[in-house]
Amino acid sequence: MSAAGEEMYALVERLYPLCRSITGDGVRATLEIIDEYVPLQVHEVPTGTQVLDWTVPQEWNIRDAYIADTAGNRVVDFAASSLHVLGYSVPVSATMSLAELRGHLHTLPDHPTWVPYRTSYYKPEWGFCLAQETLDAMPDGEYEVRIDSTLADGHLTYAEHVVPGQVADEVIVSCHVCHPSLANDNLAGIAVATFLARALAEQTPWYTYRFLFAPGTIGAITWLARNAERVKGVSPAHGDTPARAKPSVGEEPGAGGRVKHGLVLACAGDPGRLTYKQSRRGDAEIDQVMRHVLLASERPHRVVEFTPYGYDERQFCSPGFDLGVGSLSRTPYAGYPEYHTSADNLDFVSPKAMADTLVLCREAFTVLDRNRRYVNLSPYGEPQLGRRGLYDSLGGRSDAKQAQMAMLWVLSLSDGEHSLLDVAERSGLPFDTVAAAADALHGAGLIKA
Amino acid sequence: MSAAGEEMYALVERLYPLCRSITGDGVRATLEIIDEYVPLQVHEVPTGTQVLDWTVPQEWNIRDAYIADTAGNRVVDFAASSLHVLGYSVPVSATMSLAELRGHLHTLPDHPTWVPYRTSYYKPEWGFCLAQETLDAMPDGEYEVRIDSTLADGHLTYAEHVVPGQVADEVIVSCHVCHPSLANDNLAGIAVATFLARALAEQTPWYTYRFLFAPGTIGAITWLARNAERVKGVSPAHGDTPARAKPSVGEEPGAGGRVKHGLVLACAGDPGRLTYKQSRRGDAEIDQVMRHVLLASERPHRVVEFTPYGYDERQFCSPGFDLGVGSLSRTPYAGYPEYHTSADNLDFVSPKAMADTLVLCREAFTVLDRNRRYVNLSPYGEPQLGRRGLYDSLGGRSDAKQAQMAMLWVLSLSDGEHSLLDVAERSGLPFDTVAAAADALHGAGLIKA
Amino acid sequence: MSAAGEEMYALVERLYPLCRSITGDGVRATLEIIDEYVPLQVHEVPTGTQVLDWTVPQEWNIRDAYIADTAGNRVVDFAASSLHVLGYSVPVSATMSLAELRGHLHTLPDHPTWVPYRTSYYKPEWGFCLAQETLDAMPDGEYEVRIDSTLADGHLTYAEHVVPGQVADEVIVSCHVCHPSLANDNLAGIAVATFLARALAEQTPWYTYRFLFAPGTIGAITWLARNAERVKGVSPAHGDTPARAKPSVGEEPGAGGRVKHGLVLACAGDPGRLTYKQSRRGDAEIDQVMRHVLLASERPHRVVEFTPYGYDERQFCSPGFDLGVGSLSRTPYAGYPEYHTSADNLDFVSPKAMADTLVLCREAFTVLDRNRRYVNLSPYGEPQLGRRGLYDSLGGRSDAKQAQMAMLWVLSLSDGEHSLLDVAERSGLPFDTVAAAADALHGAGLIKA
């Protein structure tokens, strides 16, 4: 797995210099690189398209931007870092005094060597982000200010990669691709998602896994608008009221649609411990799986409740959809000083941390994939396991006692209400042991899914 | 508010000397004084009226009572304290030895200077209450014993004061007016109820608030018997069986009637911390509100479970009605040595304590009044708050971040199941902030009640 | 009760030498002795009878068994202890070397003086159990090996004793009678069950109590197969699917049949504290009763969750039946070193421990028998207890206050949802006081069952 860590880190290094935003060529270039690892289906959605309560904005592209002194020296240069320009800056070409310029400059006085990350997507604005120490070193006087950007009708770009499963029911894995040169937020998440997709494809998983590489908020909203039937079974545009959209009591999250579970990946490469943020429901199967796997793994970790803030779980868990989608990160959203600054760089993420995140995801999806509700077909008294070879066959195994207990537990709790993970948690037995016992009982015709 | 405290104390002082009981002129005189503060509708219910399982008793009035020694000195005198006569004493006029008299004397040997409060409403009896030290000083010999009382057909008297609200749904606030010269139990409760009514009337509240000033037990039972339709929507006299009387699963307390919430006020002026006794249901909205407000106020306080003993919450919470009615006191029912003795006097209650009780009630009813369940009208993904000015408008406010979070929380949880108080408790945000966010969202047409 | 302890111990002493197994004359001899204490209905079920998923096996009987050295000395002798022969050993008569014999010898190296208890019911096998020190003392050489047993078509034997109640609804008390010379497992359980039956018969209990004396696993399965209608109301053989077999939400355990509650008795005489193992449901009435009685008795005790391993609660609680059957023992199943060894002998159990188990059972069944759900017939306000003599009658009793509180609690919670035990637990009053209050209220026509 350390090999995977190094490969993920190499992918992060390639993506790091690109200037991504919620639209534009930086996103396209990013998706082209990811496509080298896993084939992507890229979607282009025209400016002005109505998506749920939102409208796809104009496309933003930028070629060059700088602040130069009278000698022509670029004291702030977009070529050095994509962070130097306020995201979605309108074009500007002017000469102005430092005093006039100041209103357009963003710094972090508390971290004078760091460059902040700032955007103004929906309010026309221009600006530069720079280190406080750079600003402090700028003498009064005139400066040439230039942002060679365009805001024009175009497209919003996002991509999907699907790992086909044995059933059409889907697990979505989502990561945002709209942040410029920030390593943890979210190049590490992109890298873990990419390698997770590759790992899942090595065997045919139970569920169909759909990976989304989309800009934050507007990208998730665009995907939801175009996949309402996949998500809910009906289009919210066709008379689906909020009241009807709420599943009935006892109905599974997303019961109407194919999307059964989901995970948002972000901040996947920093040195902090793993953090799982539960879905809005809190009792979705993905919540139970993540809690179980984190606990069973004996990793230091944290499980937090849903809040309607953070990454695109906000959209997937909005009350109309209310999907069973949680979010996995290491240090969570806005939880580290380097967040949204130039200090979230290639030194802040590591192959080891990304590899650890990837391992946890694989463990979780292995449990999710094997988790079932069975019905005991011989529920009156215990079935005679011995004459079916289910005792004898165990005689030579060192874990025979545990395997036998697991069979009795699966038989006892397989009433259609308890999943194998419920059995594992109630019995205290490892999930693998329980799932193996279920396989043996299923093979003997004693339980059915 | 300290002005209110002094005014409430002055009201207690005026009411203190009157000899109240469950019927009679002492109650009428009490209501006449309260009527000077808030206009009362006084009800007179004739003796013999059937009220639920009870019958309105004869009316009791008393003019004079004493025990005099052979020299004619009154050693126990009703004129000195209304407590000296056993409540509902039948008339007596006799001369008897101390030995004979002793069976009719009530003292508190553990508190030799205190006079106990005793009654015998439903069993014909006469008696005197006196200090143990008074009794100890009484030499053997003959005494003149006289109680100039009448027990005759008349009326039970109670009163209502209504503060009209924006809706017909009602909150009842009840206090008992049957105790004689006892300050905390319940003149302080009467005073807080009176000034609470005045405070609520300063603005038009959401709910209609109905204040009951009625004798304990028989008064509440009489009111319930005469207001069954208001309370339950149907009269229990007309074929309503206990099985039907129980609300269906998910139905609100009192769903059938106008009375949605209620609070019994008693012992509102002693130096102890505030105590809220939950309704029989324990999960009524008034319970959640009182718990929340007490906790948020950071006052030392206590929340206790319902018991079928205490004040008139016993009647309102009887299983046939099962209203969402809790009880607020400072030191609770029978929880202090001065309880039901002459030591529950004007020194035992204070303006400060009554003012504090009043403030808490006002805080609680402010929350109750603003608490709503909304439905998010844009539940698919987050609505774009920016284009509605809900982000911009916040820019200059210091609590902008919290206000924005509150909007996201309200949107997330407004599925018809969560009240604003639920949102406040789950988010950890102040109720006021959440309610203000709901107002803003409601103004923008994003949620509906 | 100490007299009962001595009598139970005497019964254990009589039963101890017999060689019981899951079939055969040892079981019959055991039942004949129990029949001297309580009359038994003995059932004989032919070999080959299909019982649920199992088949009644051949009957096993044994007359003699030994290992003798060349001098003819019996170094291991069945006559000395029934444990010396592997249960269900096929017959053998041979001379063989110690080396050849070793594969058929079972010892406990960690407890060299103890003889283990081993069986091979469903796999034809022969063997001896002996102390490790006996084996160590056996010189190499030839040994005469003889087991004079028969495995032949015959019957499985079990017995029932019924204590008739006021209603046909049943409580089953089950104990296994298949273990040979083991005192705690399960002669102490047999003795407690026997004397519990005698005690219950001294008065007519509410429920009908059915005592089962049956071999473990196959005996319980046989009884369940022959009593499906009693247990579930329908025969699982006649089209009852597992889905239908599961009670509806809110339905009581075993709602379809007469068996409402049950208790498996085992390991009832060792010096350990009492242990109650809950039913699979965990919220069955028997679970609540046992938890309550153990707690109220202030005995050191332990309540553990259901596991699908142990004694015949495994069968009664299998998901198709899912009865409200728990298990009472002192030190639980396999929880002591002496378990399934010759050290589980007459020294390991005591009259005192068995008497204590019996007392607890009687306390529990007293509560179970009196536990009811009542409906308050006067649920609107409190009924006037005084005019019905329910206050007056209490005047002279020292527990008057508690009795009055109990009446108010019963009235408050008697809405058809709360049992008297619920009332006791919520009020903190003793169950006896609550039940007496219910009797008084029932006598006054204020509540109905």
PDB file of N, CA and C in Angstrom, chain B residues 31-93:
ATOM      1  N   LEU B  31     -59.843  37.514  44.800  1.00  0.00           N
ATOM      2  CA  LEU B  31     -60.027  37.760  43.376  1.00  0.00           C
ATOM      3  C   LEU B  31     -60.323  39.233  43.102  1.00  0.00           C
ATOM      4  N   GLU B  32     -61.014  39.886  44.041  1.00  0.00           N
ATOM      5  CA  GLU B  32     -61.287  41.316  43.851  1.00  0.00           C
ATOM      6  C   GLU B  32     -59.998  42.125  43.822  1.00  0.00           C
ATOM      7  N   ILE B  33     -59.056  41.740  44.658  1.00  0.00           N
ATOM      8  CA  ILE B  33     -57.768  42.457  44.662  1.00  0.00           C
ATOM      9  C   ILE B  33     -57.002  42.194  43.376  1.00  0.00           C
ATOM     10  N   ILE B  34     -56.953  40.912  42.943  1.00  0.00           N
ATOM     11  CA  ILE B  34     -56.240  40.586  41.696  1.00  0.00           C
ATOM     12  C   ILE B  34     -56.859  41.345  40.527  1.00  0.00           C
ATOM     13  N   ASP B  35     -58.172  41.471  40.564  1.00  0.00           N
ATOM     14  CA  ASP B  35     -58.906  42.166  39.499  1.00  0.00           C
ATOM     15  C   ASP B  35     -58.469  43.616  39.356  1.00  0.00           C
ATOM     16  N   GLU B  36     -57.887  44.188  40.411  1.00  0.00           N
ATOM     17  CA  GLU B  36     -57.365  45.551  40.288  1.00  0.00           C
ATOM     18  C   GLU B  36     -56.149  45.588  39.369  1.00  0.00           C
ATOM     19  N   TYR B  37     -55.457  44.434  39.259  1.00  0.00           N
ATOM     20  CA  TYR B  37     -54.243  44.365  38.439  1.00  0.00           C
ATOM     21  C   TYR B  37     -54.544  43.884  37.019  1.00  0.00           C
ATOM     22  N   VAL B  38     -55.341  42.843  36.931  1.00  0.00           N
ATOM     23  CA  VAL B  38     -55.747  42.315  35.617  1.00  0.00           C
ATOM     24  C   VAL B  38     -57.225  41.984  35.731  1.00  0.00           C
ATOM     25  N   PRO B  39     -58.030  42.393  34.749  1.00  0.00           N
ATOM     26  CA  PRO B  39     -59.474  42.157  34.870  1.00  0.00           C
ATOM     27  C   PRO B  39     -59.795  40.670  34.847  1.00  0.00           C
ATOM     28  N   LEU B  40     -60.631  40.268  35.791  1.00  0.00           N
ATOM     29  CA  LEU B  40     -60.963  38.848  35.926  1.00  0.00           C
ATOM     30  C   LEU B  40     -62.405  38.579  35.525  1.00  0.00           C
ATOM     31  N   GLN B  41     -62.616  37.414  34.944  1.00  0.00           N
ATOM     32  CA  GLN B  41     -63.963  36.888  34.779  1.00  0.00           C
ATOM     33  C   GLN B  41     -64.175  35.887  35.904  1.00  0.00           C
ATOM     34  N   VAL B  42     -65.099  36.231  36.845  1.00  0.00           N
ATOM     35  CA  VAL B  42     -65.291  35.393  38.027  1.00  0.00           C
ATOM     36  C   VAL B  42     -66.458  34.435  37.790  1.00  0.00           C
ATOM     37  N   HIS B  43     -66.232  33.168  38.134  1.00  0.00           N
ATOM     38  CA  HIS B  43     -67.257  32.142  37.966  1.00  0.00           C
ATOM     39  C   HIS B  43     -67.729  31.664  39.336  1.00  0.00           C
ATOM     40  N   GLU B  44     -69.014  31.490  39.477  1.00  0.00           N
ATOM     41  CA  GLU B  44     -69.590  30.972  40.729  1.00  0.00           C
ATOM     42  C   GLU B  44     -70.328  29.670  40.386  1.00  0.00           C
ATOM     43  N   VAL B  45     -69.897  28.587  40.963  1.00  0.00           N
ATOM     44  CA  VAL B  45     -70.470  27.271  40.638  1.00  0.00           C
ATOM     45  C   VAL B  45     -71.215  26.754  41.869  1.00  0.00           C
ATOM     46  N   PRO B  46     -72.513  26.477  41.729  1.00  0.00           N
ATOM     47  CA  PRO B  46     -73.314  26.161  42.923  1.00  0.00           C
ATOM     48  C   PRO B  46     -72.892  24.871  43.634  1.00  0.00           C
ATOM     49  N   THR B  47     -73.034  24.871  44.917  1.00  0.00           N
ATOM     50  CA  THR B  47     -72.879  23.677  45.736  1.00  0.00           C
ATOM     51  C   THR B  47     -73.720  22.554  45.138  1.00  0.00           C
ATOM     52  N   GLY B  48     -73.165  21.367  45.094  1.00  0.00           N
ATOM     53  CA  GLY B  48     -73.919  20.224  44.601  1.00  0.00           C
ATOM     54  C   GLY B  48     -73.706  19.946  43.121  1.00  0.00           C
ATOM     55  N   THR B  49     -73.059  20.887  42.413  1.00  0.00           N
ATOM     56  CA  THR B  49     -72.793  20.650  40.992  1.00  0.00           C
ATOM     57  C   THR B  49     -71.831  19.463  40.846  1.00  0.00           C
ATOM     58  N   GLN B  50     -72.199  18.559  39.950  1.00  0.00           N
ATOM     59  CA  GLN B  50     -71.312  17.420  39.689  1.00  0.00           C
ATOM     60  C   GLN B  50     -70.174  17.879  38.791  1.00  0.00           C
ATOM     61  N   VAL B  51     -68.947  17.680  39.211  1.00  0.00           N
ATOM     62  CA  VAL B  51     -67.784  18.073  38.402  1.00  0.00           C
ATOM     63  C   VAL B  51     -66.864  16.864  38.307  1.00  0.00           C
ATOM     64  N   LEU B  52     -66.847  16.259  37.104  1.00  0.00           N
ATOM     65  CA  LEU B  52     -66.116  15.001  36.904  1.00  0.00           C
ATOM     66  C   LEU B  52     -66.529  14.023  38.004  1.00  0.00           C
ATOM     67  N   ASP B  53     -65.604  13.446  38.730  1.00  0.00           N
ATOM     68  CA  ASP B  53     -65.956  12.464  39.758  1.00  0.00           C
ATOM     69  C   ASP B  53     -66.356  13.123  41.082  1.00  0.00           C
ATOM     70  N   TRP B  54     -66.333  14.442  41.153  1.00  0.00           N
ATOM     71  CA  TRP B  54     -66.511  15.150  42.405  1.00  0.00           C
ATOM     72  C   TRP B  54     -67.831  15.931  42.414  1.00  0.00           C
ATOM     73  N   THR B  55     -68.162  16.453  43.584  1.00  0.00           N
ATOM     74  CA  THR B  55     -69.325  17.318  43.740  1.00  0.00           C
ATOM     75  C   THR B  55     -68.880  18.601  44.442  1.00  0.00           C
ATOM     76  N   VAL B  56     -69.322  19.738  43.921  1.00  0.00           N
ATOM     77  CA  VAL B  56     -68.950  21.002  44.570  1.00  0.00           C
ATOM     78  C   VAL B  56     -69.506  20.988  45.987  1.00  0.00           C
ATOM     79  N   PRO B  57     -68.641  21.211  47.003  1.00  0.00           N
ATOM     80  CA  PRO B  57     -69.085  21.102  48.404  1.00  0.00           C
ATOM     81  C   PRO B  57     -69.852  22.351  48.849  1.00  0.00           C
ATOM     82  N   GLN B  58     -70.316  22.284  50.039  1.00  0.00           N
ATOM     83  CA  GLN B  58     -70.922  23.472  50.642  1.00  0.00           C
ATOM     84  C   GLN B  58     -69.871  24.567  50.784  1.00  0.00           C
ATOM     85  N   GLU B  59     -70.385  25.779  50.831  1.00  0.00           N
ATOM     86  CA  GLU B  59     -69.491  26.923  50.980  1.00  0.00           C
ATOM     87  C   GLU B  59     -69.211  27.158  52.464  1.00  0.00           C
ATOM     88  N   TRP B  60     -67.956  27.472  52.739  1.00  0.00           N
ATOM     89  CA  TRP B  60     -67.528  27.675  54.130  1.00  0.00           C
ATOM     90  C   TRP B  60     -67.176  29.142  54.339  1.00  0.00           C
ATOM     91  N   ASN B  61     -67.731  29.707  55.393  1.00  0.00           N
ATOM     92  CA  ASN B  61     -67.339  31.062  55.760  1.00  0.00           C
ATOM     93  C   ASN B  61     -67.135  31.123  57.267  1.00  0.00           C
ATOM     94  N   ILE B  62     -66.278  32.007  57.650  1.00  0.00           N
ATOM     95  CA  ILE B  62     -65.935  32.113  59.063  1.00  0.00           C
ATOM     96  C   ILE B  62     -65.796  33.588  59.442  1.00  0.00           C
ATOM     97  N   ARG B  63     -66.326  33.911  60.605  1.00  0.00           N
ATOM     98  CA  ARG B  63     -66.273  35.285  61.065  1.00  0.00           C
ATOM     99  C   ARG B  63     -65.318  35.454  62.243  1.00  0.00           C
ATOM    100  N   ASP B  64     -65.329  34.456  63.115  1.00  0.00           N
ATOM    101  CA  ASP B  64     -64.506  34.594  64.311  1.00  0.00           C
ATOM    102  C   ASP B  64     -64.236  33.198  64.853  1.00  0.00           C
ATOM    103  N   ALA B  65     -63.170  33.073  65.623  1.00  0.00           N
ATOM    104  CA  ALA B  65     -62.847  31.794  66.262  1.00  0.00           C
ATOM    105  C   ALA B  65     -61.815  32.071  67.333  1.00  0.00           C
ATOM    106  N   TYR B  66     -61.954  31.401  68.471  1.00  0.00           N
ATOM    107  CA  TYR B  66     -60.960  31.584  69.534  1.00  0.00           C
ATOM    108  C   TYR B  66     -61.087  30.499  70.592  1.00  0.00           C
ATOM    109  N   ILE B  67     -60.020  30.396  71.354  1.00  0.00           N
ATOM    110  CA  ILE B  67     -60.017  29.627  72.593  1.00  0.00           C
ATOM    111  C   ILE B  67     -59.716  30.652  73.691  1.00  0.00           C
ATOM    112  N   ALA B  68     -60.604  30.747  74.641  1.00  0.00           N
ATOM    113  CA  ALA B  68     -60.389  31.726  75.708  1.00  0.00           C
ATOM    114  C   ALA B  68     -60.301  31.016  77.054  1.00  0.00           C
ATOM    115  N   ASP B  69     -59.471  31.563  77.913  1.00  0.00           N
ATOM    116  CA  ASP B  69     -59.374  30.962  79.247  1.00  0.00           C
ATOM    117  C   ASP B  69     -60.515  31.499  80.121  1.00  0.00           C
ATOM    118  N   THR B  70     -60.546  31.032  81.321  1.00  0.00           N
ATOM    119  CA  THR B  70     -61.673  31.390  82.192  1.00  0.00           C
ATOM    120  C   THR B  70     -61.711  32.883  82.462  1.00  0.00           C
ATOM    121  N   ALA B  71     -60.554  33.524  82.340  1.00  0.00           N
ATOM    122  CA  ALA B  71     -60.526  34.973  82.525  1.00  0.00           C
ATOM    123  C   ALA B  71     -61.004  35.712  81.276  1.00  0.00           C
ATOM    124  N   GLY B  72     -61.296  34.973  80.218  1.00  0.00           N
ATOM    125  CA  GLY B  72     -61.777  35.613  79.006  1.00  0.00           C
ATOM    126  C   GLY B  72     -60.662  36.021  78.064  1.00  0.00           C
ATOM    127  N   ASN B  73     -59.402  35.708  78.388  1.00  0.00           N
ATOM    128  CA  ASN B  73     -58.285  36.011  77.493  1.00  0.00           C
ATOM    129  C   ASN B  73     -58.250  35.004  76.335  1.00  0.00           C
ATOM    130  N   ARG B  74     -58.191  35.530  75.123  1.00  0.00           N
ATOM    131  CA  ARG B  74     -58.109  34.638  73.953  1.00  0.00           C
ATOM    132  C   ARG B  74     -56.667  34.114  73.819  1.00  0.00           C
ATOM    133  N   VAL B  75     -56.453  32.872  74.138  1.00  0.00           N
ATOM    134  CA  VAL B  75     -55.091  32.306  74.028  1.00  0.00           C
ATOM    135  C   VAL B  75     -54.806  31.860  72.594  1.00  0.00           C
ATOM    136  N   VAL B  76     -55.844  31.566  71.858  1.00  0.00           N
ATOM    137  CA  VAL B  76     -55.709  31.292  70.410  1.00  0.00           C
ATOM    138  C   VAL B  76     -56.809  32.104  69.744  1.00  0.00           C
ATOM    139  N   ASP B  77     -56.410  32.917  68.734  1.00  0.00           N
ATOM    140  CA  ASP B  77     -57.380  33.860  68.168  1.00  0.00           C
ATOM    141  C   ASP B  77     -57.249  33.908  66.640  1.00  0.00           C
ATOM    142  N   PHE B  78     -58.322  33.562  65.973  1.00  0.00           N
ATOM    143  CA  PHE B  78     -58.394  33.615  64.520  1.00  0.00           C
ATOM    144  C   PHE B  78     -58.056  35.008  63.988  1.00  0.00           C
ATOM    145  N   ALA B  79     -58.376  36.008  64.748  1.00  0.00           N
ATOM    146  CA  ALA B  79     -58.102  37.369  64.292  1.00  0.00           C
ATOM    147  C   ALA B  79     -56.602  37.617  64.128  1.00  0.00           C
ATOM    148  N   ALA B  80     -55.790  36.883  64.874  1.00  0.00           N
ATOM    149  CA  ALA B  80     -54.341  37.056  64.788  1.00  0.00           C
ATOM    150  C   ALA B  80     -53.770  36.360  63.552  1.00  0.00           C
ATOM    151  N   SER B  81     -54.355  35.220  63.188  1.00  0.00           N
ATOM    152  CA  SER B  81     -53.886  34.509  61.991  1.00  0.00           C
ATOM    153  C   SER B  81     -54.964  33.556  61.511  1.00  0.00           C
ATOM    154  N   SER B  82     -55.203  33.585  60.218  1.00  0.00           N
ATOM    155  CA  SER B  82     -56.215  32.699  59.632  1.00  0.00           C
ATOM    156  C   SER B  82     -55.817  31.231  59.788  1.00  0.00           C
ATOM    157  N   LEU B  83     -54.537  30.990  60.089  1.00  0.00           N
ATOM    158  CA  LEU B  83     -54.093  29.597  60.228  1.00  0.00           C
ATOM    159  C   LEU B  83     -54.628  28.934  61.485  1.00  0.00           C
ATOM    160  N   HIS B  84     -55.075  29.744  62.447  1.00  0.00           N
ATOM    161  CA  HIS B  84     -55.418  29.173  63.762  1.00  0.00           C
ATOM    162  C   HIS B  84     -56.622  28.239  63.721  1.00  0.00           C
ATOM    163  N   VAL B  85     -57.439  28.337  62.654  1.00  0.00           N
ATOM    164  CA  VAL B  85     -58.612  27.467  62.589  1.00  0.00           C
ATOM    165  C   VAL B  85     -58.395  26.378  61.554  1.00  0.00           C
ATOM    166  N   LEU B  86     -58.712  25.170  61.909  1.00  0.00           N
ATOM    167  CA  LEU B  86     -58.733  24.064  60.964  1.00  0.00           C
ATOM    168  C   LEU B  86     -59.646  24.453  59.811  1.00  0.00           C
ATOM    169  N   GLY B  87     -59.126  24.416  58.589  1.00  0.00           N
ATOM    170  CA  GLY B  87     -59.923  24.819  57.434  1.00  0.00           C
ATOM    171  C   GLY B  87     -61.179  23.968  57.325  1.00  0.00           C
ATOM    172  N   TYR B  88     -62.311  24.635  57.049  1.00  0.00           N
ATOM    173  CA  TYR B  88     -63.606  23.974  56.932  1.00  0.00           C
ATOM    174  C   TYR B  88     -64.147  23.460  58.256  1.00  0.00           C
ATOM    175  N   SER B  89     -63.633  24.040  59.355  1.00  0.00           N
ATOM    176  CA  SER B  89     -64.176  23.661  60.675  1.00  0.00           C
ATOM    177  C   SER B  89     -65.682  23.892  60.726  1.00  0.00           C
ATOM    178  N   VAL B  90     -66.387  22.916  61.259  1.00  0.00           N
ATOM    179  CA  VAL B  90     -67.808  23.127  61.550  1.00  0.00           C
ATOM    180  C   VAL B  90     -67.884  24.056  62.760  1.00  0.00           C
ATOM    181  N   PRO B  91     -69.027  24.751  62.957  1.00  0.00           N
ATOM    182  CA  PRO B  91     -69.115  25.663  64.088  1.00  0.00           C
ATOM    183  C   PRO B  91     -69.107  24.916  65.411  1.00  0.00           C
ATOM    184  N   VAL B  92     -68.601  25.584  66.426  1.00  0.00           N
ATOM    185  CA  VAL B  92     -68.604  25.014  67.770  1.00  0.00           C
ATOM    186  C   VAL B  92     -68.711  26.176  68.751  1.00  0.00           C
ATOM    187  N   SER B  93     -69.381  25.922  69.801  1.00  0.00           N
ATOM    188  CA  SER B  93     -69.486  26.927  70.859  1.00  0.00           C
ATOM    189  C   SER B  93     -69.697  26.146  72.142  1.00  0.00           C
TER     190      SER B  93
END
